[in-house]
PDB file of C-alpha atoms and ligand atoms in Angstrom:
ATOM      1  CA  MET U   1     120.426 136.460 107.893  1.00 59.00           C
ATOM      2  CA  ALA U   2     120.012 132.692 108.209  1.00 72.00           C
ATOM      3  CA  ALA U   3     118.020 130.984 110.953  1.00 92.00           C
ATOM      4  CA  ILE U   4     119.741 130.772 114.311  1.00 97.00           C
ATOM      5  CA  ARG U   5     120.617 127.124 114.845  1.00 98.00           C
ATOM      6  CA  ARG U   6     123.502 127.599 117.269  1.00 98.00           C
ATOM      7  CA  ILE U   7     124.507 130.384 119.606  1.00 98.00           C
ATOM      8  CA  ALA U   8     127.990 130.900 121.017  1.00 98.00           C
ATOM      9  CA  VAL U   9     127.661 131.838 124.655  1.00 98.00           C
ATOM     10  CA  TYR U  10     130.607 133.560 126.316  1.00 98.00           C
ATOM     11  CA  CYS U  11     130.552 133.642 130.095  1.00 98.00           C
ATOM     12  CA  GLY U  12     132.645 133.638 133.248  1.00 98.00           C
ATOM     13  CA  ALA U  13     134.762 130.699 134.336  1.00 97.00           C
ATOM     14  CA  SER U  14     134.802 131.678 138.017  1.00 97.00           C
ATOM     15  CA  ASN U  15     133.094 129.355 140.494  1.00 96.00           C
ATOM     16  CA  THR U  16     132.988 131.887 143.294  1.00 98.00           C
ATOM     17  CA  VAL U  17     130.503 134.363 141.804  1.00 98.00           C
ATOM     18  CA  PRO U  18     127.096 134.855 143.490  1.00 98.00           C
ATOM     19  CA  ALA U  19     124.892 131.791 143.050  1.00 98.00           C
ATOM     20  CA  ALA U  20     122.250 133.729 141.116  1.00 97.00           C
ATOM     21  CA  TYR U  21     124.636 134.050 138.146  1.00 98.00           C
ATOM     22  CA  LEU U  22     125.331 130.315 138.098  1.00 98.00           C
ATOM     23  CA  GLN U  23     121.619 129.570 138.291  1.00 98.00           C
ATOM     24  CA  ALA U  24     120.900 132.010 135.472  1.00 98.00           C
ATOM     25  CA  ALA U  25     123.535 130.355 133.258  1.00 98.00           C
ATOM     26  CA  SER U  26     121.845 127.011 133.778  1.00 98.00           C
ATOM     27  CA  GLU U  27     118.493 128.525 132.809  1.00 98.00           C
ATOM     28  CA  VAL U  28     120.005 130.010 129.648  1.00 98.00           C
ATOM     29  CA  GLY U  29     121.238 126.534 128.692  1.00 98.00           C
ATOM     30  CA  ARG U  30     117.824 125.032 129.304  1.00 98.00           C
ATOM     31  CA  THR U  31     116.025 127.764 127.358  1.00 98.00           C
ATOM     32  CA  LEU U  32     118.313 127.251 124.369  1.00 98.00           C
ATOM     33  CA  ALA U  33     117.676 123.504 124.433  1.00 98.00           C
ATOM     34  CA  GLU U  34     113.928 124.125 124.596  1.00 98.00           C
ATOM     35  CA  HIS U  35     114.211 126.285 121.470  1.00 97.00           C
ATOM     36  CA  THR U  36     116.275 123.565 119.762  1.00 98.00           C
ATOM     37  CA  ILE U  37     119.193 125.941 119.532  1.00 98.00           C
ATOM     38  CA  GLY U  38     122.631 124.391 120.036  1.00 98.00           C
ATOM     39  CA  VAL U  39     125.137 125.869 122.469  1.00 98.00           C
ATOM     40  CA  VAL U  40     128.705 126.587 121.434  1.00 98.00           C
ATOM     41  CA  PHE U  41     130.862 127.369 124.453  1.00 98.00           C
ATOM     42  CA  GLY U  42     134.385 127.281 125.849  1.00 97.00           C
ATOM     43  CA  GLY U  43     134.148 123.622 126.854  1.00 97.00           C
ATOM     44  CA  GLY U  44     134.983 124.009 130.533  1.00 97.00           C
ATOM     45  CA  HIS U  45     133.105 122.537 133.497  1.00 97.00           C
ATOM     46  CA  VAL U  46     133.709 125.579 135.671  1.00 97.00           C
ATOM     47  CA  GLY U  47     131.744 128.682 136.582  1.00 98.00           C
ATOM     48  CA  LEU U  48     128.859 129.883 134.436  1.00 98.00           C
ATOM     49  CA  MET U  49     130.314 127.901 131.526  1.00 98.00           C
ATOM     50  CA  GLY U  50     129.818 124.593 133.274  1.00 98.00           C
ATOM     51  CA  ARG U  51     126.330 125.442 134.460  1.00 98.00           C
ATOM     52  CA  LEU U  52     125.297 126.642 131.005  1.00 98.00           C
ATOM     53  CA  ALA U  53     126.352 123.316 129.489  1.00 98.00           C
ATOM     54  CA  ASP U  54     124.724 121.291 132.291  1.00 98.00           C
ATOM     55  CA  GLY U  55     121.452 123.187 131.851  1.00 98.00           C
ATOM     56  CA  ALA U  56     121.375 122.569 128.104  1.00 98.00           C
ATOM     57  CA  LEU U  57     122.393 118.909 128.343  1.00 98.00           C
ATOM     58  CA  GLU U  58     119.842 118.151 131.075  1.00 98.00           C
ATOM     59  CA  ALA U  59     117.142 119.515 128.768  1.00 98.00           C
ATOM     60  CA  GLY U  60     118.366 117.347 125.863  1.00 98.00           C
ATOM     61  CA  GLY U  61     120.111 120.116 123.938  1.00 98.00           C
ATOM     62  CA  GLU U  62     123.137 120.072 121.684  1.00 98.00           C
ATOM     63  CA  VAL U  63     126.321 121.366 123.328  1.00 98.00           C
ATOM     64  CA  ILE U  64     129.568 121.914 121.468  1.00 98.00           C
ATOM     65  CA  GLY U  65     132.656 122.724 123.519  1.00 98.00           C
ATOM     66  CA  VAL U  66     135.823 124.275 122.111  1.00 98.00           C
ATOM     67  CA  ILE U  67     138.790 124.032 124.437  1.00 97.00           C
ATOM     68  CA  PRO U  68     142.526 124.533 124.026  1.00 97.00           C
ATOM     69  CA  GLU U  69     144.609 121.454 124.911  1.00 96.00           C
ATOM     70  CA  ARG U  70     146.449 123.207 127.712  1.00 95.00           C
ATOM     71  CA  LEU U  71     143.219 124.344 129.403  1.00 94.00           C
ATOM     72  CA  LYS U  72     141.638 120.886 129.470  1.00 92.00           C
ATOM     73  CA  ASP U  73     142.724 120.368 133.078  1.00 92.00           C
ATOM     74  CA  ARG U  74     142.529 123.925 134.307  1.00 92.00           C
ATOM     75  CA  GLU U  75     138.973 124.417 133.035  1.00 91.00           C
ATOM     76  CA  LEU U  76     137.967 120.771 133.608  1.00 92.00           C
ATOM     77  CA  ALA U  77     136.876 119.911 130.064  1.00 93.00           C
ATOM     78  CA  HIS U  78     133.177 119.025 130.274  1.00 95.00           C
ATOM     79  CA  PRO U  79     132.780 115.245 129.860  1.00 94.00           C
ATOM     80  CA  GLY U  80     129.155 115.240 128.678  1.00 96.00           C
ATOM     81  CA  CYS U  81     129.213 117.462 125.606  1.00 97.00           C
ATOM     82  CA  THR U  82     127.638 116.393 122.336  1.00 97.00           C
ATOM     83  CA  GLU U  83     130.950 117.301 120.719  1.00 97.00           C
ATOM     84  CA  MET U  84     134.246 118.540 122.154  1.00 97.00           C
ATOM     85  CA  ILE U  85     136.682 120.250 119.823  1.00 97.00           C
ATOM     86  CA  VAL U  86     140.210 120.399 121.187  1.00 97.00           C
ATOM     87  CA  VAL U  87     142.308 123.158 119.656  1.00 98.00           C
ATOM     88  CA  GLU U  88     145.850 124.345 120.216  1.00 97.00           C
ATOM     89  CA  THR U  89     145.506 128.048 120.852  1.00 97.00           C
ATOM     90  CA  MET U  90     143.117 130.587 122.339  1.00 96.00           C
ATOM     91  CA  ARG U  91     142.860 132.183 118.903  1.00 96.00           C
ATOM     92  CA  GLN U  92     141.740 128.902 117.393  1.00 98.00           C
ATOM     93  CA  ARG U  93     139.169 128.587 120.148  1.00 98.00           C
ATOM     94  CA  LYS U  94     137.698 131.967 119.292  1.00 97.00           C
ATOM     95  CA  GLU U  95     137.783 131.207 115.586  1.00 97.00           C
ATOM     96  CA  GLN U  96     136.004 127.865 115.981  1.00 98.00           C
ATOM     97  CA  MET U  97     133.363 129.365 118.220  1.00 98.00           C
ATOM     98  CA  GLU U  98     132.799 132.217 115.777  1.00 98.00           C
ATOM     99  CA  GLN U  99     132.491 129.928 112.785  1.00 97.00           C
ATOM    100  CA  ARG U 100     130.155 127.411 114.403  1.00 98.00           C
ATOM    101  CA  ALA U 101     127.641 129.901 115.779  1.00 98.00           C
ATOM    102  CA  ASP U 102     124.900 131.933 114.089  1.00 98.00           C
ATOM    103  CA  ALA U 103     124.718 134.507 116.900  1.00 98.00           C
ATOM    104  CA  PHE U 104     126.722 135.501 119.983  1.00 98.00           C
ATOM    105  CA  VAL U 105     125.745 136.200 123.567  1.00 98.00           C
ATOM    106  CA  ALA U 106     127.780 137.379 126.536  1.00 98.00           C
ATOM    107  CA  LEU U 107     126.536 136.419 129.975  1.00 98.00           C
ATOM    108  CA  PRO U 108     128.293 138.043 132.915  1.00 98.00           C
ATOM    109  CA  GLY U 109     131.990 137.242 132.913  1.00 98.00           C
ATOM    110  CA  GLY U 110     135.493 138.631 133.252  1.00 98.00           C
ATOM    111  CA  LEU U 111     138.279 139.495 130.850  1.00 98.00           C
ATOM    112  CA  GLY U 112     137.920 136.348 128.758  1.00 97.00           C
ATOM    113  CA  THR U 113     134.228 136.960 128.191  1.00 98.00           C
ATOM    114  CA  LEU U 114     134.778 140.578 127.212  1.00 98.00           C
ATOM    115  CA  ASP U 115     137.654 139.695 124.924  1.00 97.00           C
ATOM    116  CA  GLU U 116     135.528 137.126 123.115  1.00 98.00           C
ATOM    117  CA  ILE U 117     132.393 139.241 122.652  1.00 98.00           C
ATOM    118  CA  PHE U 118     134.409 142.328 121.671  1.00 97.00           C
ATOM    119  CA  GLU U 119     136.192 140.357 118.995  1.00 97.00           C
ATOM    120  CA  VAL U 120     132.957 139.224 117.341  1.00 97.00           C
ATOM    121  CA  ALA U 121     131.529 142.732 117.740  1.00 96.00           C
ATOM    122  CA  THR U 122     134.566 144.279 116.064  1.00 95.00           C
ATOM    123  CA  LEU U 123     134.445 141.769 113.223  1.00 96.00           C
ATOM    124  CA  GLN U 124     130.759 142.535 112.720  1.00 95.00           C
ATOM    125  CA  GLN U 125     131.469 146.265 112.648  1.00 93.00           C
ATOM    126  CA  LEU U 126     134.033 145.662 109.893  1.00 94.00           C
ATOM    127  CA  ASP U 127     131.574 143.478 107.930  1.00 95.00           C
ATOM    128  CA  TYR U 128     133.511 140.237 108.348  1.00 96.00           C
ATOM    129  CA  HIS U 129     130.189 138.729 109.389  1.00 96.00           C
ATOM    130  CA  SER U 130     126.621 139.884 109.983  1.00 95.00           C
ATOM    131  CA  LYS U 131     125.672 137.614 112.880  1.00 96.00           C
ATOM    132  CA  PRO U 132     123.763 139.312 115.720  1.00 97.00           C
ATOM    133  CA  LEU U 133     125.172 139.650 119.225  1.00 97.00           C
ATOM    134  CA  GLY U 134     124.004 140.794 122.605  1.00 98.00           C
ATOM    135  CA  PHE U 135     124.673 141.060 126.315  1.00 98.00           C
ATOM    136  CA  LEU U 136     122.585 139.433 129.008  1.00 98.00           C
ATOM    137  CA  ASN U 137     122.609 142.218 131.571  1.00 98.00           C
ATOM    138  CA  LEU U 138     121.778 140.188 134.661  1.00 98.00           C
ATOM    139  CA  ASN U 139     121.538 142.041 137.926  1.00 96.00           C
ATOM    140  CA  GLY U 140     122.706 145.235 136.167  1.00 98.00           C
ATOM    141  CA  TYR U 141     126.148 143.674 135.718  1.00 98.00           C
ATOM    142  CA  TYR U 142     126.680 145.382 132.347  1.00 98.00           C
ATOM    143  CA  ASP U 143     125.048 148.735 133.190  1.00 98.00           C
ATOM    144  CA  HIS U 144     128.367 150.573 133.137  1.00 98.00           C
ATOM    145  CA  LEU U 145     129.357 149.025 129.831  1.00 97.00           C
ATOM    146  CA  GLU U 146     126.051 150.110 128.313  1.00 96.00           C
ATOM    147  CA  SER U 147     126.660 153.676 129.545  1.00 97.00           C
ATOM    148  CA  PHE U 148     130.185 153.536 128.193  1.00 97.00           C
ATOM    149  CA  PHE U 149     128.872 152.741 124.700  1.00 96.00           C
ATOM    150  CA  ASP U 150     126.511 155.728 124.936  1.00 96.00           C
ATOM    151  CA  ARG U 151     129.501 157.888 125.849  1.00 97.00           C
ATOM    152  CA  ALA U 152     131.412 156.454 122.878  1.00 97.00           C
ATOM    153  CA  VAL U 153     128.510 157.516 120.611  1.00 97.00           C
ATOM    154  CA  ALA U 154     128.332 160.975 122.225  1.00 98.00           C
ATOM    155  CA  ASP U 155     132.041 161.491 121.536  1.00 98.00           C
ATOM    156  CA  ARG U 156     131.623 159.957 118.060  1.00 97.00           C
ATOM    157  CA  PHE U 157     133.994 157.038 118.506  1.00 97.00           C
ATOM    158  CA  LEU U 158     131.024 154.807 117.728  1.00 95.00           C
ATOM    159  CA  SER U 159     128.214 155.542 115.266  1.00 95.00           C
ATOM    160  CA  PRO U 160     124.589 155.180 116.398  1.00 95.00           C
ATOM    161  CA  THR U 161     124.290 152.297 113.906  1.00 92.00           C
ATOM    162  CA  GLN U 162     127.277 150.523 115.422  1.00 91.00           C
ATOM    163  CA  ARG U 163     125.875 151.187 118.881  1.00 93.00           C
ATOM    164  CA  ALA U 164     122.564 149.605 117.868  1.00 92.00           C
ATOM    165  CA  ALA U 165     124.380 146.323 117.228  1.00 89.00           C
ATOM    166  CA  PHE U 166     124.920 145.930 120.980  1.00 91.00           C
ATOM    167  CA  SER U 167     121.680 144.646 122.451  1.00 95.00           C
ATOM    168  CA  PHE U 168     121.419 144.652 126.231  1.00 97.00           C
ATOM    169  CA  ARG U 169     118.532 142.762 127.835  1.00 98.00           C
ATOM    170  CA  ASP U 170     117.947 141.838 131.454  1.00 98.00           C
ATOM    171  CA  ASN U 171     116.350 138.483 130.677  1.00 98.00           C
ATOM    172  CA  PHE U 172     117.311 135.791 128.221  1.00 98.00           C
ATOM    173  CA  PRO U 173     113.950 135.170 126.470  1.00 97.00           C
ATOM    174  CA  SER U 174     113.852 138.846 125.513  1.00 98.00           C
ATOM    175  CA  LEU U 175     117.467 138.787 124.289  1.00 98.00           C
ATOM    176  CA  LEU U 176     116.749 135.680 122.238  1.00 97.00           C
ATOM    177  CA  GLU U 177     113.741 137.372 120.658  1.00 97.00           C
ATOM    178  CA  GLU U 178     115.924 140.368 119.802  1.00 96.00           C
ATOM    179  CA  LEU U 179     118.570 138.154 118.174  1.00 96.00           C
ATOM    180  CA  ARG U 180     115.909 136.267 116.244  1.00 95.00           C
ATOM    181  CA  ALA U 181     114.535 139.498 114.829  1.00 93.00           C
ATOM    182  CA  HIS U 182     117.668 139.407 112.633  1.00 86.00           C
ATOM    183  CA  GLU U 183     116.760 136.020 111.136  1.00 77.00           C
TER     184      GLU U 183
HETATM  185  P1  AMP G 201     136.488 134.865 132.088  1.00 72.99           P
HETATM  186  O1  AMP G 201     135.374 135.711 131.539  1.00 72.99           O
HETATM  187  O2  AMP G 201     137.768 135.645 132.267  1.00 72.99           O
HETATM  188  O3  AMP G 201     136.089 134.093 133.305  1.00 72.99           O
HETATM  189  O4  AMP G 201     136.855 133.807 130.949  1.00 72.99           O
HETATM  190  C1  AMP G 201     135.852 133.062 130.341  1.00 72.99           C
HETATM  191  C2  AMP G 201     136.439 132.101 129.355  1.00 72.99           C
HETATM  192  O5  AMP G 201     137.123 132.807 128.317  1.00 72.99           O
HETATM  193  C3  AMP G 201     137.462 131.126 129.922  1.00 72.99           C
HETATM  194  O6  AMP G 201     137.163 129.842 129.415  1.00 72.99           O
HETATM  195  C4  AMP G 201     138.778 131.615 129.344  1.00 72.99           C
HETATM  196  O7  AMP G 201     139.711 130.551 129.168  1.00 72.99           O
HETATM  197  C5  AMP G 201     138.323 132.150 128.016  1.00 72.99           C
HETATM  198  N1  AMP G 201     139.254 133.080 127.398  1.00 72.99           N
HETATM  199  C6  AMP G 201     139.984 134.043 128.005  1.00 72.99           C
HETATM  200  N2  AMP G 201     140.725 134.730 127.119  1.00 72.99           N
HETATM  201  C7  AMP G 201     140.480 134.178 125.901  1.00 72.99           C
HETATM  202  C8  AMP G 201     140.955 134.408 124.570  1.00 72.99           C
HETATM  203  N3  AMP G 201     141.823 135.380 124.305  1.00 72.99           N
HETATM  204  N4  AMP G 201     140.492 133.625 123.579  1.00 72.99           N
HETATM  205  C9  AMP G 201     139.630 132.650 123.825  1.00 72.99           C
HETATM  206  N5  AMP G 201     139.132 132.358 125.052  1.00 72.99           N
HETATM  207  C10 AMP G 201     139.552 133.111 126.074  1.00 72.99           C
END
């Protein structure tokens, strides 16, 4: 596994979540910048996405946004990114984010976040790539998902090895360390 130079961070686009999530996203951005790790994200200036990018940019980090043309207004394409890649479709967005990152992280989010992290997890399981991934389980947000994966192992829909690919950590420095153990 190569060194982690960029991490794709998937996270919620909602602005109305509790403030602690928005604050945490900003801290994740700053921490990545401090480790000289670039951020690849959905390019919007809304919700955790926007705060993640702001946090990284304020700390001098590299931030690459990938946004579909038709979402530029709806998700308020972030004006300050190091690079903004405008694509046509949601599939192209996922593909670009996957290709440009060396690891993947899901912060709390909704359907979009889950869709994105599940896609990279599925591709990893099928050996399309071997990049590490993990969930930042802030405030116990992903507790039920973690239990669900244990159930999936118990019922043998998921092997223990596949289950081990899903790292859950309640703080970002620890998750980053876990991802870097794969370098
Ligand atoms: P959410 O977690 O639902 O707040 O969505 C987070 C981000 O994921 C938003 O920028 C959505 O536009 C994006 N998103 C939702 N579905 C997809 C998809 N199928 N492919 C790529 N991005 C998506």
